[in-house]
mmCIF file of C-alpha atoms in Angstrom:
data_model
loop_
_atom_site.group_PDB
_atom_site.id
_atom_site.type_symbol
_atom_site.label_atom_id
_atom_site.label_comp_id
_atom_site.label_asym_id
_atom_site.label_seq_id
_atom_site.Cartn_x
_atom_site.Cartn_y
_atom_site.Cartn_z
ATOM 1 C CA MET A 1 0.000 0.000 0.000
ATOM 2 C CA THR A 2 2.860 2.352 0.788
ATOM 3 C CA HIS A 3 4.244 1.750 -2.699
ATOM 4 C CA LEU A 4 0.874 2.669 -4.238
ATOM 5 C CA TYR A 5 0.754 5.881 -2.206
ATOM 6 C CA TRP A 6 4.260 6.734 -3.386
ATOM 7 C CA VAL A 7 3.227 6.148 -7.002
ATOM 8 C CA ALA A 8 0.187 8.401 -6.489
ATOM 9 C CA LEU A 9 2.320 11.141 -4.943
ATOM 10 C CA LYS A 10 4.868 11.020 -7.761
ATOM 11 C CA SER A 11 2.102 11.063 -10.364
ATOM 12 C CA ILE A 12 0.424 14.173 -8.931
ATOM 13 C CA TRP A 13 3.734 15.928 -8.448
ATOM 14 C CA ALA A 14 4.946 15.050 -11.959
ATOM 15 C CA LYS A 15 1.664 16.299 -13.437
ATOM 16 C CA GLU A 16 2.015 19.595 -11.608
ATOM 17 C CA VAL A 17 5.642 20.086 -12.627
ATOM 18 C CA ASN A 18 4.929 19.180 -16.251
ATOM 19 C CA ARG A 19 2.004 21.591 -16.227
ATOM 20 C CA PHE A 20 4.103 24.698 -15.535
ATOM 21 C CA ALA A 21 7.202 23.429 -17.359
ATOM 22 C CA ARG A 22 5.242 22.818 -20.571
ATOM 23 C CA ILE A 23 4.124 26.458 -20.702
ATOM 24 C CA TRP A 24 7.349 27.929 -19.309
ATOM 25 C CA ILE A 25 6.976 31.048 -21.441
ATOM 26 C CA GLN A 26 3.852 31.893 -19.411
ATOM 27 C CA THR A 27 4.947 30.598 -16.006
ATOM 28 C CA LEU A 28 8.712 31.150 -15.689
ATOM 29 C CA VAL A 29 9.621 33.973 -18.057
ATOM 30 C CA PRO A 30 7.154 36.715 -16.922
ATOM 31 C CA PRO A 31 8.317 36.821 -13.273
ATOM 32 C CA VAL A 32 11.939 36.960 -14.426
ATOM 33 C CA ILE A 33 11.167 39.922 -16.702
ATOM 34 C CA THR A 34 9.215 41.645 -13.911
ATOM 35 C CA MET A 35 12.037 41.222 -11.403
ATOM 36 C CA THR A 36 14.566 42.441 -13.966
ATOM 37 C CA LEU A 37 12.571 45.656 -14.305
ATOM 38 C CA TYR A 38 12.584 45.998 -10.506
ATOM 39 C CA PHE A 39 16.370 45.581 -10.506
ATOM 40 C CA ILE A 40 16.794 48.242 -13.189
ATOM 41 C CA ILE A 41 14.293 50.790 -11.869
ATOM 42 C CA PHE A 42 14.589 50.436 -8.105
ATOM 43 C CA GLY A 43 18.120 49.098 -7.923
ATOM 44 C CA ASN A 44 20.067 51.041 -10.526
ATOM 45 C CA LEU A 45 18.050 54.207 -11.073
ATOM 46 C CA ILE A 46 16.536 54.877 -7.645
ATOM 47 C CA GLY A 47 19.063 52.929 -5.587
ATOM 48 C CA SER A 48 21.950 55.103 -6.714
ATOM 49 C CA ARG A 49 20.202 58.074 -5.102
ATOM 50 C CA ILE A 50 19.290 56.254 -1.884
ATOM 51 C CA GLY A 51 22.799 55.039 -1.121
ATOM 52 C CA GLU A 52 23.629 52.321 1.377
ATOM 53 C CA MET A 53 21.238 50.419 3.617
ATOM 54 C CA HIS A 54 22.753 48.734 6.689
ATOM 55 C CA GLY A 55 26.181 48.810 5.060
ATOM 56 C CA PHE A 56 25.052 47.336 1.728
ATOM 57 C CA SER A 57 24.156 49.016 -1.524
ATOM 58 C CA TYR A 58 20.424 49.479 -2.006
ATOM 59 C CA MET A 59 20.471 46.964 -4.864
ATOM 60 C CA GLN A 60 22.056 44.310 -2.630
ATOM 61 C CA PHE A 61 19.515 45.111 0.079
ATOM 62 C CA ILE A 62 16.415 44.608 -2.090
ATOM 63 C CA VAL A 63 17.586 41.504 -4.001
ATOM 64 C CA PRO A 64 16.595 38.980 -1.256
ATOM 65 C CA GLY A 65 13.182 40.624 -0.907
ATOM 66 C CA LEU A 66 12.557 40.536 -4.668
ATOM 67 C CA ILE A 67 13.562 36.869 -4.848
ATOM 68 C CA MET A 68 11.207 36.065 -1.997
ATOM 69 C CA MET A 69 8.397 38.074 -3.606
ATOM 70 C CA ALA A 70 8.766 36.048 -6.810
ATOM 71 C CA VAL A 71 8.736 32.770 -4.866
ATOM 72 C CA ILE A 72 5.635 33.752 -2.896
ATOM 73 C CA THR A 73 3.537 34.810 -5.878
ATOM 74 C CA ASN A 74 4.495 31.875 -8.095
ATOM 75 C CA ALA A 75 4.102 29.148 -5.471
ATOM 76 C CA TYR A 76 0.685 30.564 -4.621
ATOM 77 C CA ALA A 77 -0.460 31.034 -8.225
ATOM 78 C CA ASN A 78 0.628 27.576 -9.356
ATOM 79 C CA VAL A 79 -1.438 25.657 -6.825
ATOM 80 C CA ALA A 80 -4.431 28.009 -6.855
ATOM 81 C CA SER A 81 -4.851 27.864 -10.632
ATOM 82 C CA SER A 82 -4.061 24.158 -10.987
ATOM 83 C CA PHE A 83 -6.361 22.890 -8.246
ATOM 84 C CA PHE A 84 -9.220 25.154 -9.274
ATOM 85 C CA SER A 85 -8.825 24.030 -12.894
ATOM 86 C CA ALA A 86 -9.127 20.447 -11.683
ATOM 87 C CA LYS A 87 -12.320 21.426 -9.841
ATOM 88 C CA PHE A 88 -13.702 23.317 -12.815
ATOM 89 C CA GLN A 89 -13.011 20.455 -15.234
ATOM 90 C CA ARG A 90 -14.220 17.896 -12.676
ATOM 91 C CA ASN A 91 -10.881 16.096 -12.756
ATOM 92 C CA ILE A 92 -10.690 16.382 -8.984
ATOM 93 C CA GLU A 93 -13.488 13.839 -8.677
ATOM 94 C CA GLU A 94 -11.130 11.158 -9.971
ATOM 95 C CA LEU A 95 -8.830 11.813 -7.017
ATOM 96 C CA LEU A 96 -11.705 11.903 -4.539
ATOM 97 C CA VAL A 97 -13.007 8.467 -5.545
ATOM 98 C CA ALA A 98 -9.531 6.933 -5.813
ATOM 99 C CA PRO A 99 -8.004 5.192 -2.763
ATOM 100 C CA VAL A 100 -5.596 8.086 -2.275
ATOM 101 C CA PRO A 101 -5.292 9.683 1.186
ATOM 102 C CA THR A 102 -5.923 13.410 1.461
ATOM 103 C CA HIS A 103 -2.346 13.876 2.695
ATOM 104 C CA ILE A 104 -1.059 12.554 -0.635
ATOM 105 C CA ILE A 105 -3.289 14.896 -2.641
ATOM 106 C CA ILE A 106 -2.135 17.901 -0.613
ATOM 107 C CA ALA A 107 1.530 16.888 -0.788
ATOM 108 C CA GLY A 108 1.352 16.410 -4.559
ATOM 109 C CA TYR A 109 -0.146 19.810 -5.292
ATOM 110 C CA VAL A 110 2.040 21.586 -2.749
ATOM 111 C CA GLY A 111 5.098 19.871 -4.234
ATOM 112 C CA GLY A 112 4.231 21.351 -7.626
ATOM 113 C CA GLY A 113 3.876 24.831 -6.153
ATOM 114 C CA VAL A 114 7.171 24.507 -4.293
ATOM 115 C CA ALA A 115 8.912 23.339 -7.472
ATOM 116 C CA ARG A 116 7.684 26.344 -9.461
ATOM 117 C CA GLY A 117 8.469 28.779 -6.645
ATOM 118 C CA ILE A 118 12.026 27.473 -6.293
ATOM 119 C CA CYS A 119 12.592 27.423 -10.079
ATOM 120 C CA VAL A 120 11.525 31.057 -10.329
ATOM 121 C CA GLY A 121 13.638 31.926 -7.277
ATOM 122 C CA ILE A 122 16.726 30.374 -8.891
ATOM 123 C CA LEU A 123 16.099 32.197 -12.178
ATOM 124 C CA VAL A 124 15.626 35.550 -10.432
ATOM 125 C CA THR A 125 18.792 34.944 -8.403
ATOM 126 C CA ALA A 126 20.689 34.224 -11.627
ATOM 127 C CA ILE A 127 19.410 37.479 -13.165
ATOM 128 C CA SER A 128 20.451 39.423 -10.046
ATOM 129 C CA LEU A 129 24.069 38.392 -10.686
ATOM 130 C CA PHE A 130 24.116 40.811 -13.625
ATOM 131 C CA PHE A 131 23.458 43.670 -11.190
ATOM 132 C CA VAL A 132 25.131 42.783 -7.881
ATOM 133 C CA PRO A 133 27.867 40.378 -6.693
ATOM 134 C CA PHE A 134 26.586 37.125 -5.205
ATOM 135 C CA HIS A 135 26.690 37.198 -1.413
ATOM 136 C CA VAL A 136 25.383 34.502 0.957
ATOM 137 C CA HIS A 137 25.799 34.798 4.709
ATOM 138 C CA SER A 138 24.055 31.540 5.705
ATOM 139 C CA TRP A 139 23.109 28.843 3.188
ATOM 140 C CA PRO A 140 21.033 26.877 5.742
ATOM 141 C CA MET A 141 18.886 29.939 6.514
ATOM 142 C CA VAL A 142 18.424 30.676 2.814
ATOM 143 C CA ALA A 143 17.333 27.094 2.115
ATOM 144 C CA ILE A 144 15.062 26.726 5.155
ATOM 145 C CA THR A 145 13.313 30.076 4.677
ATOM 146 C CA LEU A 146 12.882 29.515 0.941
ATOM 147 C CA LEU A 147 11.454 26.017 1.374
ATOM 148 C CA LEU A 148 9.097 26.864 4.245
ATOM 149 C CA THR A 149 7.815 29.993 2.489
ATOM 150 C CA ALA A 150 7.149 28.076 -0.735
ATOM 151 C CA ILE A 151 5.281 25.388 1.224
ATOM 152 C CA LEU A 152 3.240 27.976 3.125
ATOM 153 C CA PHE A 153 2.066 29.869 0.060
ATOM 154 C CA SER A 154 1.416 26.675 -1.867
ATOM 155 C CA LEU A 155 -0.934 25.706 0.954
ATOM 156 C CA ALA A 156 -2.456 29.192 0.866
ATOM 157 C CA GLY A 157 -3.061 28.826 -2.869
ATOM 158 C CA LEU A 158 -4.678 25.446 -2.298
ATOM 159 C CA LEU A 159 -6.921 26.940 0.371
ATOM 160 C CA ASN A 160 -7.948 29.707 -2.025
ATOM 161 C CA ALA A 161 -8.725 27.152 -4.742
ATOM 162 C CA VAL A 162 -10.899 25.070 -2.411
ATOM 163 C CA PHE A 163 -13.085 28.078 -1.579
ATOM 164 C CA ALA A 164 -13.093 29.601 -5.078
ATOM 165 C CA ARG A 165 -16.295 29.274 -7.106
ATOM 166 C CA THR A 166 -15.138 31.103 -10.244
ATOM 167 C CA PHE A 167 -11.821 31.985 -11.866
ATOM 168 C CA ASP A 168 -12.316 35.551 -10.638
ATOM 169 C CA ASP A 169 -12.120 34.286 -7.048
ATOM 170 C CA ILE A 170 -8.596 33.046 -7.750
ATOM 171 C CA SER A 171 -7.353 36.584 -8.439
ATOM 172 C CA LEU A 172 -9.086 38.320 -5.524
ATOM 173 C CA ILE A 173 -6.734 37.172 -2.765
ATOM 174 C CA PRO A 174 -3.477 37.880 -4.667
ATOM 175 C CA THR A 175 -4.729 41.306 -5.744
ATOM 176 C CA PHE A 176 -6.253 42.587 -2.513
ATOM 177 C CA VAL A 177 -4.330 40.650 0.157
ATOM 178 C CA LEU A 178 -1.116 39.075 -1.081
ATOM 179 C CA THR A 179 0.265 41.984 -3.129
ATOM 180 C CA PRO A 180 -0.282 44.681 -0.432
ATOM 181 C CA LEU A 181 1.196 42.452 2.287
ATOM 182 C CA THR A 182 4.224 41.698 0.113
ATOM 183 C CA TYR A 183 4.944 45.326 -0.750
ATOM 184 C CA LEU A 184 4.512 46.271 2.920
ATOM 185 C CA GLY A 185 6.652 43.341 4.038
ATOM 186 C CA GLY A 186 9.983 45.141 3.910
ATOM 187 C CA VAL A 187 11.009 44.271 0.345
ATOM 188 C CA PHE A 188 12.128 47.837 -0.446
ATOM 189 C CA TYR A 189 12.906 49.185 3.011
ATOM 190 C CA SER A 190 14.101 48.273 6.470
ATOM 191 C CA LEU A 191 11.657 48.331 9.373
ATOM 192 C CA SER A 192 14.204 50.359 11.341
ATOM 193 C CA LEU A 193 13.408 53.341 9.092
ATOM 194 C CA LEU A 194 9.801 53.399 10.291
ATOM 195 C CA PRO A 195 8.464 55.153 13.408
ATOM 196 C CA PRO A 196 8.005 52.795 16.396
ATOM 197 C CA ILE A 197 4.224 52.608 15.965
ATOM 198 C CA TRP A 198 4.551 51.543 12.315
ATOM 199 C CA GLN A 199 7.263 49.045 13.195
ATOM 200 C CA ALA A 200 4.832 47.420 15.628
ATOM 201 C CA ILE A 201 2.034 47.399 13.030
ATOM 202 C CA SER A 202 4.356 45.991 10.366
ATOM 203 C CA LYS A 203 5.204 43.056 12.600
ATOM 204 C CA LEU A 204 1.589 41.929 12.306
ATOM 205 C CA ASN A 205 2.373 41.186 8.659
ATOM 206 C CA PRO A 206 3.668 37.587 8.428
ATOM 207 C CA ILE A 207 5.567 38.311 5.206
ATOM 208 C CA VAL A 208 7.839 40.666 7.181
ATOM 209 C CA TYR A 209 9.251 37.645 9.018
ATOM 210 C CA MET A 210 9.862 35.659 5.831
ATOM 211 C CA ILE A 211 11.666 38.460 4.031
ATOM 212 C CA SER A 212 13.665 39.303 7.160
ATOM 213 C CA GLY A 213 14.808 35.690 7.550
ATOM 214 C CA PHE A 214 15.669 35.358 3.869
ATOM 215 C CA ARG A 215 17.597 38.646 3.908
ATOM 216 C CA TYR A 216 19.555 37.394 6.893
ATOM 217 C CA GLY A 217 20.511 34.310 4.912
ATOM 218 C CA PHE A 218 21.951 36.487 2.153
ATOM 219 C CA LEU A 219 23.307 39.545 3.957
ATOM 220 C CA GLY A 220 23.390 38.679 7.655
ATOM 221 C CA ILE A 221 20.954 41.463 8.621
ATOM 222 C CA ASN A 222 17.403 41.071 9.864
ATOM 223 C CA ASP A 223 14.538 43.156 11.206
ATOM 224 C CA VAL A 224 13.112 40.470 13.507
ATOM 225 C CA PRO A 225 14.784 37.623 15.440
ATOM 226 C CA LEU A 226 15.299 34.440 13.422
ATOM 227 C CA VAL A 227 13.411 32.351 15.958
ATOM 228 C CA PHE A 228 10.310 34.450 15.282
ATOM 229 C CA THR A 229 10.757 33.967 11.531
ATOM 230 C CA LEU A 230 10.883 30.188 11.808
ATOM 231 C CA SER A 231 8.121 30.053 14.426
ATOM 232 C CA VAL A 232 5.733 32.137 12.286
ATOM 233 C CA LEU A 233 6.442 30.022 9.200
ATOM 234 C CA VAL A 234 5.922 26.698 10.977
ATOM 235 C CA ALA A 235 2.795 27.933 12.784
ATOM 236 C CA PHE A 236 1.145 29.176 9.584
ATOM 237 C CA ILE A 237 2.061 25.977 7.726
ATOM 238 C CA LEU A 238 0.444 23.844 10.427
ATOM 239 C CA VAL A 239 -2.712 25.972 10.514
ATOM 240 C CA PHE A 240 -3.099 26.113 6.719
ATOM 241 C CA TYR A 241 -2.402 22.398 6.366
ATOM 242 C CA TRP A 242 -5.032 21.541 8.964
ATOM 243 C CA LEU A 243 -7.579 23.813 7.269
ATOM 244 C CA VAL A 244 -6.918 22.393 3.808
ATOM 245 C CA TYR A 245 -6.983 18.817 5.079
ATOM 246 C CA ALA A 246 -10.267 19.326 6.932
ATOM 247 C CA LEU A 247 -11.935 21.012 3.953
ATOM 248 C CA ILE A 248 -10.856 18.385 1.426
ATOM 249 C CA GLN A 249 -11.850 15.568 3.772
ATOM 250 C CA ARG A 250 -15.326 17.096 4.061
ATOM 251 C CA GLY A 251 -15.468 17.746 0.324
ATOM 252 C CA ARG A 252 -15.988 21.465 0.864
ATOM 253 C CA GLY A 253 -16.476 23.026 -2.566
ATOM 254 C CA LEU A 254 -15.387 19.790 -4.268
ATOM 255 C CA ARG A 255 -18.522 17.697 -4.359
ATOM 256 C CA THR A 256 -21.733 18.690 -6.057
#
């Protein structure tokens, strides 16, 4: 039985990876172009006027945040669109009637989102080398933060897809929740530049912790303690996983 579960997991994961790899011009190229524009506009043009930030050039400072932003949006979008498409086309019913545990279904879809998020993150990192020298302070922190963030937002995308009734519902959360939280998460600035009251408010934004931890991995500077970063990531992953598992088990939005 374990072998059958492993085959099911690999099949779902392979389908998800092939899905975004087959249309790489639509899934991998656009975020790279977008981040390149950020590097040129904010890094080169505006960054030269801002100067240094915590002892690093402004371009070096924003690179980790831009990489993380690309990972977040792509991990989320991959799972949200794929799972909802399966609902819309009624392909999800094949999984529901198959002897496949809910954990396997979740792991397969999340694995696809993580794969796309990491692929985009690697591509954006490669592009950043044309603008700034490569600098990594802690490889373990880079890897852990990247992986946990990709898992978290893959789960968030899956949760969005479970609740979504139309394709328009898929774009509501990224537009009105995810994008504002990301831009206010410290991608382009340090929390230390804000007044104390706004620093406290900013720390209610979970993306602040992810970007801070990832920036520490690259540059060795952070706005919040690393233990808080890892604790927030793990806590949100556990909560989102439990929610997704409970909803799929009950067939919420999946069965007619």
